[in-house]
XYZ file of C-alpha atoms in Angstrom:
684
model
C 51.997 63.696 -99.374
C 55.259 64.140 -101.040
C 55.186 63.956 -104.800
C 57.608 61.843 -106.753
C 60.876 63.352 -107.966
C 61.973 62.515 -111.453
C 65.660 62.783 -112.055
C 66.887 65.782 -113.956
C 67.939 63.623 -116.887
C 64.587 61.886 -117.211
C 62.581 62.723 -120.280
C 58.903 62.075 -120.876
C 58.701 59.460 -123.621
C 55.356 59.542 -125.375
C 56.484 57.438 -128.318
C 55.283 54.170 -126.780
C 51.785 55.371 -125.979
C 49.157 54.533 -128.625
C 47.648 58.004 -128.544
C 45.904 59.766 -131.369
C 47.574 63.149 -131.032
C 45.180 64.642 -133.538
C 42.614 64.801 -130.751
C 44.725 67.364 -128.934
C 44.762 71.065 -129.561
C 47.651 72.301 -131.630
C 50.764 72.787 -129.595
C 49.602 70.634 -126.685
C 51.222 67.239 -126.643
C 49.564 64.472 -124.629
C 51.178 64.123 -121.221
C 51.761 60.666 -119.849
C 53.737 60.317 -116.689
C 54.066 58.401 -113.470
C 51.513 60.434 -111.571
C 49.804 59.119 -108.487
C 46.067 58.811 -108.956
C 46.264 59.019 -112.739
C 43.992 56.075 -113.420
C 43.500 56.588 -117.137
C 41.820 54.172 -119.487
C 40.132 54.409 -122.862
C 38.008 52.625 -125.390
C 40.380 51.905 -128.227
C 43.766 53.377 -127.339
C 43.079 56.263 -129.689
C 40.750 58.560 -127.775
C 42.944 59.553 -124.847
C 42.504 62.540 -122.594
C 45.455 63.753 -120.564
C 44.316 64.093 -116.993
C 40.870 62.647 -117.758
C 38.941 59.416 -117.919
C 37.239 57.795 -120.892
C 34.544 55.198 -120.596
C 35.344 51.519 -120.872
C 34.095 49.660 -123.934
C 31.676 47.089 -122.532
C 31.929 45.019 -125.739
C 35.420 43.935 -124.808
C 34.228 42.248 -121.642
C 32.610 42.923 -118.335
C 34.170 44.956 -115.565
C 34.834 42.070 -113.227
C 38.258 42.529 -111.701
C 40.691 39.656 -111.112
C 42.608 39.507 -107.857
C 44.445 36.268 -108.693
C 48.237 36.557 -108.862
C 48.576 33.458 -110.983
C 50.664 34.298 -114.052
C 48.455 32.337 -116.408
C 45.368 34.136 -115.176
C 47.104 37.498 -115.595
C 48.047 36.697 -119.186
C 44.471 35.690 -119.916
C 43.186 38.942 -118.396
C 45.743 40.949 -120.352
C 44.681 39.467 -123.661
C 41.005 39.678 -122.813
C 40.856 43.339 -121.866
C 43.693 44.619 -124.008
C 44.812 46.716 -121.048
C 41.916 49.170 -121.299
C 40.552 49.247 -117.761
C 41.343 50.772 -114.434
C 42.640 48.785 -111.511
C 43.435 45.686 -113.601
C 46.598 43.689 -114.000
C 48.030 45.571 -116.973
C 48.290 49.322 -117.032
C 50.041 52.087 -118.874
C 53.253 53.640 -117.646
C 51.395 56.648 -116.239
C 49.329 54.523 -113.907
C 50.284 53.912 -110.326
C 51.530 50.348 -110.613
C 54.557 50.858 -112.812
C 53.740 48.934 -115.995
C 55.254 50.091 -119.288
C 54.332 49.542 -122.885
C 56.831 47.636 -124.959
C 58.998 49.405 -127.499
C 57.637 47.455 -130.451
C 53.946 46.870 -129.925
C 51.513 49.170 -128.197
C 49.400 46.192 -127.103
C 52.262 44.303 -125.471
C 53.331 44.993 -121.914
C 56.475 44.438 -119.994
C 56.388 44.613 -116.235
C 58.549 47.148 -114.488
C 59.902 46.565 -110.998
C 57.992 48.785 -108.624
C 60.543 48.645 -105.812
C 61.956 52.114 -106.475
C 58.604 53.725 -105.819
C 57.042 51.351 -103.331
C 56.383 53.816 -100.535
C 55.498 56.937 -102.490
C 52.057 55.975 -103.739
C 50.239 54.953 -100.589
C 47.455 57.241 -99.575
C 46.511 57.635 -95.935
C 43.055 58.340 -94.680
C 42.162 60.611 -91.801
C 43.208 57.964 -89.271
C 46.592 57.455 -90.948
C 45.544 53.992 -92.102
C 46.965 52.956 -95.437
C 44.311 52.615 -98.085
C 44.293 51.525 -101.669
C 47.027 53.406 -103.420
C 44.908 54.589 -106.334
C 42.301 56.197 -104.126
C 39.401 53.986 -105.196
C 37.090 52.485 -102.611
C 37.216 48.723 -102.700
C 33.515 48.524 -101.946
C 32.853 49.491 -105.557
C 34.643 46.476 -107.007
C 33.581 42.958 -105.959
C 32.475 44.061 -102.527
C 35.965 44.487 -101.104
C 35.886 47.027 -98.318
C 38.346 49.884 -98.222
C 40.065 48.444 -95.183
C 43.531 49.336 -93.951
C 46.048 47.167 -95.753
C 47.461 45.885 -92.503
C 44.037 44.442 -91.605
C 43.665 42.400 -94.780
C 44.166 38.678 -94.426
C 44.674 37.855 -98.083
C 47.748 37.988 -100.263
C 45.937 38.471 -103.512
C 47.089 41.006 -106.053
C 44.889 43.377 -107.977
C 45.334 47.142 -108.015
C 48.899 46.737 -106.911
C 48.570 44.932 -103.576
C 50.965 42.226 -104.638
C 53.479 44.331 -106.510
C 56.672 43.974 -104.526
C 55.964 46.519 -101.766
C 58.123 46.998 -98.711
C 57.217 45.890 -95.245
C 54.371 43.523 -96.163
C 53.744 39.891 -96.917
C 51.747 40.590 -100.035
C 54.700 40.556 -102.362
C 54.344 38.401 -105.431
C 55.845 41.049 -107.694
C 58.021 40.802 -110.771
C 61.779 40.914 -111.007
C 63.856 43.347 -113.017
C 63.680 41.192 -116.115
C 59.904 41.135 -116.044
C 59.593 37.519 -114.878
C 57.450 36.283 -112.014
C 59.576 36.443 -108.870
C 59.324 34.789 -105.486
C 57.173 36.353 -102.798
C 59.197 38.774 -100.741
C 58.753 41.940 -98.787
C 61.754 43.782 -100.186
C 63.659 43.799 -96.900
C 66.699 42.256 -98.566
C 67.083 45.192 -100.935
C 69.273 48.082 -99.783
C 67.894 50.370 -102.454
C 64.448 50.045 -100.883
C 65.481 51.417 -97.519
C 66.776 54.893 -98.166
C 65.649 55.610 -101.720
C 64.506 59.267 -101.847
C 60.992 59.933 -103.021
C 60.868 61.261 -106.537
C 58.871 64.059 -108.041
C 58.128 65.122 -111.582
C 60.066 68.143 -112.814
C 57.292 70.065 -114.521
C 57.796 72.999 -116.860
C 54.426 74.575 -117.698
C 53.764 75.447 -121.346
C 54.186 79.028 -122.484
C 50.919 80.945 -122.475
C 49.869 82.574 -125.772
C 49.637 86.358 -125.967
C 47.040 86.680 -128.713
C 43.725 88.374 -128.011
C 41.615 85.274 -128.607
C 43.502 83.358 -125.935
C 43.474 86.199 -123.414
C 39.906 87.415 -123.885
C 38.105 84.376 -125.276
C 37.459 82.633 -121.959
C 35.993 85.500 -119.948
C 32.670 85.032 -118.214
C 30.295 87.410 -119.980
C 27.794 89.551 -118.102
C 24.546 87.711 -117.471
C 20.941 88.799 -117.767
C 20.781 89.553 -114.032
C 23.775 91.893 -114.080
C 21.613 95.000 -113.653
C 20.452 93.639 -110.294
C 23.918 94.535 -109.003
C 22.822 98.174 -108.920
C 20.503 97.309 -106.032
C 23.229 95.750 -103.883
C 24.010 97.741 -100.767
C 27.601 98.901 -100.348
C 29.223 100.071 -97.138
C 32.551 101.876 -96.839
C 34.121 102.759 -93.497
C 37.244 104.766 -92.833
C 38.348 108.322 -93.389
C 37.999 110.425 -96.541
C 36.962 107.777 -99.017
C 37.010 108.831 -102.696
C 33.789 108.845 -104.638
C 32.722 105.700 -106.506
C 32.776 105.615 -110.285
C 29.649 104.994 -112.345
C 31.247 104.019 -115.653
C 34.652 103.013 -116.927
C 34.733 105.858 -119.445
C 34.484 108.456 -116.673
C 36.833 106.690 -114.291
C 40.029 108.419 -115.377
C 41.633 105.140 -116.466
C 44.230 105.231 -119.224
C 43.049 104.573 -122.754
C 44.959 101.306 -123.136
C 43.151 99.939 -120.094
C 39.782 101.082 -121.409
C 40.466 99.256 -124.676
C 41.290 96.020 -122.860
C 38.239 96.412 -120.627
C 36.073 96.642 -123.736
C 37.742 93.561 -125.221
C 36.869 91.729 -122.004
C 33.199 92.451 -122.606
C 32.736 94.648 -119.549
C 30.051 97.274 -120.150
C 29.945 98.833 -116.695
C 31.680 98.220 -113.382
C 30.358 95.867 -110.737
C 29.726 97.310 -107.249
C 33.097 96.236 -105.880
C 34.790 97.746 -108.942
C 32.886 101.028 -108.601
C 34.321 101.590 -105.143
C 37.667 99.758 -105.180
C 39.041 101.267 -108.399
C 38.994 104.918 -107.222
C 40.184 103.915 -103.737
C 43.279 102.214 -105.177
C 43.854 104.929 -107.781
C 43.870 107.435 -104.929
C 46.676 105.596 -103.148
C 44.688 104.189 -100.212
C 45.105 100.857 -98.442
C 42.005 98.701 -98.723
C 40.263 95.717 -97.200
C 37.451 94.664 -99.538
C 34.732 92.063 -98.987
C 32.399 91.044 -101.787
C 30.432 88.023 -102.907
C 32.083 85.438 -105.111
C 31.797 86.105 -108.824
C 31.570 89.868 -108.363
C 34.720 90.906 -110.246
C 37.172 91.293 -107.367
C 40.269 90.465 -109.435
C 39.594 93.207 -111.981
C 38.821 95.562 -109.090
C 42.483 95.546 -108.053
C 44.233 94.579 -111.310
C 42.891 97.510 -113.348
C 43.835 100.374 -110.967
C 47.226 98.812 -110.175
C 48.163 98.722 -113.865
C 46.855 102.271 -114.243
C 49.063 103.560 -111.425
C 52.133 101.771 -112.803
C 51.581 103.423 -116.182
C 50.832 106.826 -114.648
C 54.019 106.787 -112.585
C 56.558 104.650 -114.486
C 59.691 103.700 -112.620
C 62.797 101.801 -113.614
C 62.597 98.040 -113.286
C 65.583 96.909 -111.228
C 66.990 93.490 -112.059
C 70.390 91.843 -111.981
C 71.791 88.477 -112.931
C 70.843 87.172 -109.496
C 67.704 89.032 -108.406
C 64.641 91.017 -109.449
C 62.700 93.761 -107.648
C 59.047 93.652 -108.761
C 56.782 96.635 -108.231
C 53.692 94.541 -107.463
C 53.333 91.245 -105.619
C 50.001 89.417 -105.491
C 49.750 86.465 -103.095
C 46.960 83.881 -103.334
C 46.458 80.532 -101.587
C 46.226 78.011 -104.447
C 48.182 77.338 -107.610
C 45.103 77.411 -109.818
C 43.934 80.769 -108.489
C 47.452 82.166 -108.834
C 47.548 81.167 -112.485
C 44.132 82.710 -113.088
C 45.077 86.035 -111.475
C 48.236 86.106 -113.586
C 46.133 85.684 -116.717
C 43.900 88.585 -115.669
C 46.895 90.891 -115.255
C 48.266 89.793 -118.640
C 44.904 90.523 -120.227
C 44.492 94.040 -118.853
C 48.166 94.910 -119.468
C 48.092 93.755 -123.097
C 49.839 96.258 -125.359
C 51.626 98.038 -122.510
C 55.186 97.839 -121.186
C 54.026 95.968 -118.080
C 55.637 92.557 -117.627
C 53.961 89.931 -115.450
C 55.247 86.607 -114.134
C 54.081 83.973 -111.692
C 55.742 81.520 -109.324
C 53.959 78.627 -107.671
C 54.681 75.171 -106.326
C 54.736 71.928 -108.279
C 56.772 73.414 -111.125
C 60.461 73.618 -111.993
C 62.280 76.075 -109.727
C 65.038 76.694 -112.276
C 62.499 77.457 -115.008
C 60.652 79.968 -112.842
C 63.925 81.486 -111.627
C 65.019 82.107 -115.216
C 61.742 83.870 -116.047
C 61.782 86.002 -112.897
C 65.379 87.098 -113.446
C 64.368 88.408 -116.865
C 62.490 91.070 -114.918
C 58.836 91.678 -114.106
C 56.746 94.563 -112.856
C 54.020 92.297 -111.469
C 54.632 88.969 -109.746
C 51.758 86.649 -108.792
C 52.720 83.885 -106.371
C 51.683 81.321 -103.806
C 53.073 82.030 -100.313
C 55.481 79.114 -100.012
C 57.210 79.489 -103.373
C 57.413 83.287 -102.991
C 59.054 82.983 -99.574
C 61.490 80.422 -100.966
C 62.528 82.786 -103.773
C 62.935 85.617 -101.274
C 65.116 83.525 -98.980
C 67.245 82.536 -101.986
C 67.705 86.220 -102.768
C 66.049 85.877 -106.180
C 63.238 88.281 -105.286
C 63.759 91.486 -103.327
C 61.046 93.834 -102.106
C 63.053 97.049 -102.099
C 61.046 98.495 -105.024
C 57.628 97.183 -103.998
C 54.718 99.572 -104.574
C 51.701 97.254 -104.166
C 51.185 94.183 -101.979
C 47.924 92.319 -102.623
C 46.626 89.464 -100.465
C 43.793 87.672 -102.261
C 41.576 85.174 -100.406
C 43.295 86.127 -97.160
C 40.908 84.128 -94.994
C 41.655 81.007 -97.005
C 45.384 81.544 -96.529
C 44.741 81.735 -92.803
C 42.728 78.498 -92.895
C 45.471 76.757 -94.884
C 48.135 77.707 -92.362
C 49.922 80.319 -94.471
C 49.872 82.970 -91.758
C 53.532 82.381 -90.726
C 54.623 82.671 -94.367
C 52.651 85.897 -94.830
C 54.221 87.361 -91.703
C 57.704 86.408 -92.912
C 57.030 88.052 -96.274
C 55.792 91.278 -94.702
C 58.600 91.349 -92.124
C 61.325 90.498 -94.657
C 64.458 92.599 -94.421
C 64.019 93.904 -97.979
C 60.353 94.898 -97.522
C 59.669 98.607 -97.905
C 57.974 100.520 -95.089
C 54.136 100.467 -95.005
C 53.953 104.148 -95.940
C 55.954 103.464 -99.119
C 53.556 100.840 -100.463
C 49.844 100.181 -100.849
C 48.524 97.048 -99.166
C 45.272 95.576 -100.455
C 43.264 92.646 -99.119
C 40.398 91.054 -101.073
C 38.141 88.151 -100.197
C 34.536 87.052 -99.938
C 34.802 86.782 -96.148
C 36.904 88.604 -93.569
C 36.620 87.224 -90.027
C 37.884 89.267 -87.089
C 41.189 87.344 -87.016
C 42.028 88.584 -90.498
C 41.045 92.150 -89.639
C 43.229 92.078 -86.543
C 46.096 90.855 -88.722
C 45.389 93.645 -91.217
C 45.660 96.223 -88.475
C 49.325 95.319 -88.148
C 50.376 96.112 -91.701
C 47.629 98.237 -93.309
C 47.772 101.970 -92.695
C 44.671 104.133 -92.412
C 42.815 101.689 -94.622
C 39.278 101.780 -95.942
C 36.940 98.865 -95.291
C 34.639 97.992 -98.192
C 31.702 95.595 -97.784
C 29.570 94.816 -100.835
C 26.263 93.032 -100.331
C 25.821 90.451 -97.611
C 29.428 89.520 -96.965
C 29.722 85.763 -96.746
C 26.295 85.329 -98.313
C 25.435 83.316 -101.396
C 24.584 84.914 -104.712
C 20.849 85.061 -105.405
C 21.518 84.127 -109.046
C 22.379 80.568 -107.950
C 19.449 78.177 -107.584
C 20.176 76.009 -104.529
C 18.687 72.518 -104.124
C 19.164 69.925 -101.388
C 18.649 66.152 -101.318
C 18.902 63.824 -98.365
C 21.380 60.980 -98.815
C 23.248 58.801 -96.334
C 26.589 57.200 -97.080
C 28.777 57.050 -100.160
C 26.781 54.335 -101.904
C 23.485 56.221 -101.734
C 25.213 59.434 -102.816
C 26.733 57.720 -105.858
C 23.335 56.371 -106.853
C 21.774 59.813 -106.474
C 24.636 61.441 -108.391
C 24.169 59.027 -111.279
C 20.406 59.705 -111.390
C 20.940 63.454 -111.217
C 23.458 63.537 -114.066
C 21.352 61.153 -116.161
C 18.410 63.523 -115.799
C 20.566 66.552 -116.522
C 21.934 64.857 -119.639
C 18.417 64.183 -120.923
C 17.328 67.773 -120.310
C 20.097 69.484 -122.217
C 23.569 68.245 -121.460
C 26.026 67.866 -118.617
C 28.766 70.177 -119.844
C 30.146 72.386 -117.103
C 29.264 70.200 -114.108
C 31.570 70.643 -111.113
C 31.361 67.981 -108.383
C 32.927 68.685 -104.979
C 34.040 65.977 -102.561
C 35.747 66.307 -99.193
C 38.456 63.635 -99.368
C 41.143 63.357 -102.023
C 40.973 59.564 -102.053
C 37.336 59.680 -103.218
C 37.929 62.118 -106.056
C 39.463 59.775 -108.623
C 37.053 57.013 -107.673
C 33.979 59.128 -108.390
C 35.544 60.374 -111.629
C 36.066 56.794 -112.780
C 32.568 55.859 -111.611
C 31.053 58.584 -113.806
C 33.325 57.723 -116.714
C 32.090 54.133 -116.624
C 28.644 55.576 -117.214
C 29.934 57.236 -120.390
C 30.150 60.739 -118.904
C 33.556 62.247 -119.842
C 35.031 63.146 -116.454
C 38.328 64.345 -115.050
C 39.494 65.191 -111.534
C 41.664 67.637 -109.642
C 43.025 67.417 -106.106
C 46.163 68.160 -104.129
C 47.785 64.758 -104.641
C 47.851 65.017 -108.424
C 50.978 66.291 -110.086
C 50.863 69.924 -111.143
C 50.937 68.880 -114.786
C 47.902 66.674 -114.236
C 46.037 69.424 -112.389
C 46.599 71.893 -115.208
C 45.670 69.332 -117.867
C 42.449 68.517 -116.008
C 41.452 72.181 -115.771
C 42.394 72.760 -119.402
C 40.230 69.851 -120.596
C 37.296 70.968 -118.462
C 37.476 74.612 -119.520
C 37.573 73.636 -123.215
C 34.641 71.252 -122.863
C 36.687 68.156 -123.640
C 35.722 66.830 -120.227
C 32.089 67.493 -119.305
C 32.469 66.911 -115.564
C 35.202 67.929 -113.118
C 35.402 66.194 -109.731
C 37.374 68.315 -107.278
C 38.337 68.883 -103.688
C 38.574 72.319 -102.086
C 41.542 73.136 -104.359
C 39.002 74.360 -106.939
C 36.588 76.045 -104.528
C 38.228 79.450 -104.231
C 38.334 82.144 -106.854
C 38.449 80.007 -109.992
C 36.531 81.725 -112.779
C 35.602 78.974 -115.234
C 33.404 80.159 -118.047
C 31.247 77.093 -118.575
C 30.340 76.036 -115.013
C 26.563 75.700 -115.086
C 26.002 73.269 -112.221
C 27.829 72.737 -108.920
C 27.149 69.499 -107.041
C 28.229 69.122 -103.429
C 28.632 65.348 -103.269
C 29.994 65.992 -99.766
C 29.034 69.181 -97.979
C 32.004 71.084 -96.538
C 32.627 71.562 -92.832
C 32.015 75.334 -92.849
C 29.416 77.611 -94.390
C 32.145 79.855 -95.819
C 33.436 76.962 -97.899
C 29.899 76.184 -99.058
C 29.469 79.763 -100.276
C 32.756 79.618 -102.169
C 31.869 76.311 -103.796
C 28.494 77.350 -105.155
C 30.075 80.658 -106.173
C 31.802 78.861 -109.060
C 28.514 79.247 -110.944
C 26.106 82.171 -111.270
C 28.953 84.628 -111.817
C 28.690 88.253 -112.997
C 24.916 88.219 -113.315
C 24.647 84.797 -114.953
C 22.266 82.196 -113.612
C 23.615 79.048 -112.034
C 22.525 75.931 -110.197
C 23.867 74.233 -107.081
C 22.797 70.839 -105.739
C 23.908 69.464 -102.374
C 23.618 66.011 -100.818
C 22.802 66.309 -97.119
C 23.871 63.438 -94.856
C 22.230 63.900 -91.454
C 24.911 61.745 -89.851
C 27.622 64.209 -90.889
C 26.140 67.544 -91.935
C 23.754 68.377 -89.072
C 26.102 71.008 -87.521
C 25.778 72.991 -90.767
C 21.968 73.046 -90.760
C 21.344 76.394 -89.097
C 23.774 78.283 -91.310
C 22.407 76.637 -94.469
C 18.897 77.796 -93.566
C 20.135 81.364 -93.075
C 22.054 81.334 -96.359
C 18.989 80.114 -98.252
C 16.725 82.737 -96.715
C 19.173 85.570 -97.370
C 19.394 84.516 -101.031
C 15.568 84.326 -101.251
C 15.722 80.588 -101.880
C 13.096 78.069 -100.690
C 14.081 76.091 -97.595
C 13.119 72.387 -97.498
C 10.863 71.564 -94.545
C 13.126 68.760 -93.387
C 16.121 71.115 -93.382
C 14.370 73.907 -91.510
C 12.936 71.559 -88.903
C 16.418 70.267 -88.209
C 17.945 73.752 -87.899
C 19.553 75.271 -84.875
C 22.800 73.351 -85.034
C 24.662 76.030 -86.929
C 28.433 76.074 -86.762
C 30.276 78.764 -84.866
C 32.511 79.436 -87.851
C 30.101 81.775 -89.607
C 26.728 83.271 -88.779
C 25.723 85.439 -91.729
C 23.958 88.624 -90.811
C 23.587 88.046 -87.053
C 20.683 90.452 -87.095
C 22.431 92.847 -89.482
C 22.297 93.174 -93.225
C 26.048 92.733 -93.394
C 27.939 89.664 -92.301
C 31.254 91.536 -92.321
C 31.931 94.664 -90.319
C 34.840 96.965 -89.732
C 36.077 96.022 -86.251
C 37.497 99.534 -85.844
C 34.036 100.818 -84.998
C 31.951 100.582 -88.185
C 32.428 104.277 -88.901
C 30.661 105.180 -92.117
C 32.956 106.884 -94.609
C 30.115 108.417 -96.574
C 28.879 111.251 -94.379
C 29.190 113.728 -97.246
C 32.936 113.608 -96.627
C 34.064 112.572 -100.104
C 37.558 113.367 -101.188
C 37.271 114.761 -104.691
C 40.239 113.263 -106.503
C 39.206 114.554 -109.915
C 38.778 111.077 -111.369
C 35.124 110.311 -110.992
C 32.521 113.011 -110.458
C 29.188 111.452 -109.492
C 26.996 110.872 -112.508
C 23.697 109.049 -112.871
C 23.817 105.409 -113.905
C 24.024 105.040 -117.657
C 22.237 102.463 -119.776
C 24.309 99.485 -120.751
C 26.294 100.107 -123.910
C 27.014 97.553 -126.583
C 30.771 97.458 -127.111
């Protein structure tokens, strides 16, 4: 869905919003905009969370929603609820029905004509039927079903149905002066026919460079970290360098060792033990490891080391920049996280890092890139756009990293990746190192890698595609959205009584359900926010920021948050809807139980939908030494063809070149890491 475009001269005006800015962290102003799906309401107009939801004050009235378009009834509702509810007749200017606060009184409202945005806010379900534009299921309020709008036989208002939309008989909107207008479908307005869809021009805030900001949010090593020493590792290819056993004996530069200590790392994880010397030795690499195993540091640390060991001039002009490193990842959130990791490990060095991703101002990112950068982290689409504009050239590229490559394939980024690699400015494969990291690498990705990796090493750590044994996995049977909501409420109530709900991540399959469930939980006085692809980039970043800082206890998300995100306080992952593939399930529950910490994952199993996943779920549970419910095991055998972990082997990922073991006493001694016995964990 296209996002709305705000004109270049538009400015965000927060002066009308009755927001207590003291509740925000210093330097972070509350963001109120015109974002789709931003159904925000609060108790007293003073406790507002950008990108989140606050519970409704029951003392001000019940939650019965009026669908009457009568002006007198609307005025009564406005005075009764003081505007503090979702889906009602009066809403703030950042809600999807276009109502603004007055200039003089925060409790007065003036209606704004919604004609200029009448087509941009309609969501479509999987059958392309128009549904309620705020994404909330009508079955939750007054028993109205979430039917396609064209099938409704009423002309009542409520949640924007009667707000002057094009091409329908449910007009009943307001005119430009704010008065009640005649019913009309907007067909007599020329500006409704060809008005371009608008989008917010978002400039992300500058990220601080102090140590507390860079190192304060790292996931610390858990009590089960030493179990990593027992994980089996397989390397195939020719002349692989020896693994390291400690950072101190790795040959890394002192500035990197200092930043590693500040990050709280005491010893390398298995993927780091093998990947760091491979990259330092100049080899191409395809690495597979479980989620939460430190893959980002496994390539960030040796890349920075090599840049510092062999410094080269940074080429930039007034119109273009030639970075030395480009890291490509599938989602905006993961891109931002990888960028932060590079900034952290490069702290105090001459290395400059930048990032480009969609949903943000192109001119702002262009200005930063043209200032020059050694390392550029990007999403595929925005990177390709900058390359086609001539802003980024690959003539000086030394490292190309593809992170979560299988996810990029699933998301349809393969053509973009091919265009990037085949770009006219791209250096020859022998002049660069190409690295691929992910938790899964199906044969399609390996065949693709064979086209642009040269004499690469294949690294498989643990059961590739398997779940981490540090995550406790539980399953409950539930059929339909209503039963799942009831079970979710009971589960979170119990969790709240036993010690708190902070760090709960709830996954749903459809974007239109995300905001609804977030509001449902907020009504139960659980501070909740949401993130999905239809939210503006500003709203997505605000939601993540509030969740990471503990301002919002619960985050409801679609698959946009399933890959790679390393959030410190995630203690419980709930699969409200199970995904379609076992790979996605593994990535979801991998948001908790990271780096040796214990975690918990709970999944709602709907036999009407999730039966094809049964066989693979049973295998995942057994491989992670988790108990399998009798009802799940008895219904097994319907496993999907997308992923069959193990298939009779201990590894779910194999080198399709022939599975040739690199460790037949054929180490290449590079002088960095002589084999030493494992050392006890040091306290840094």
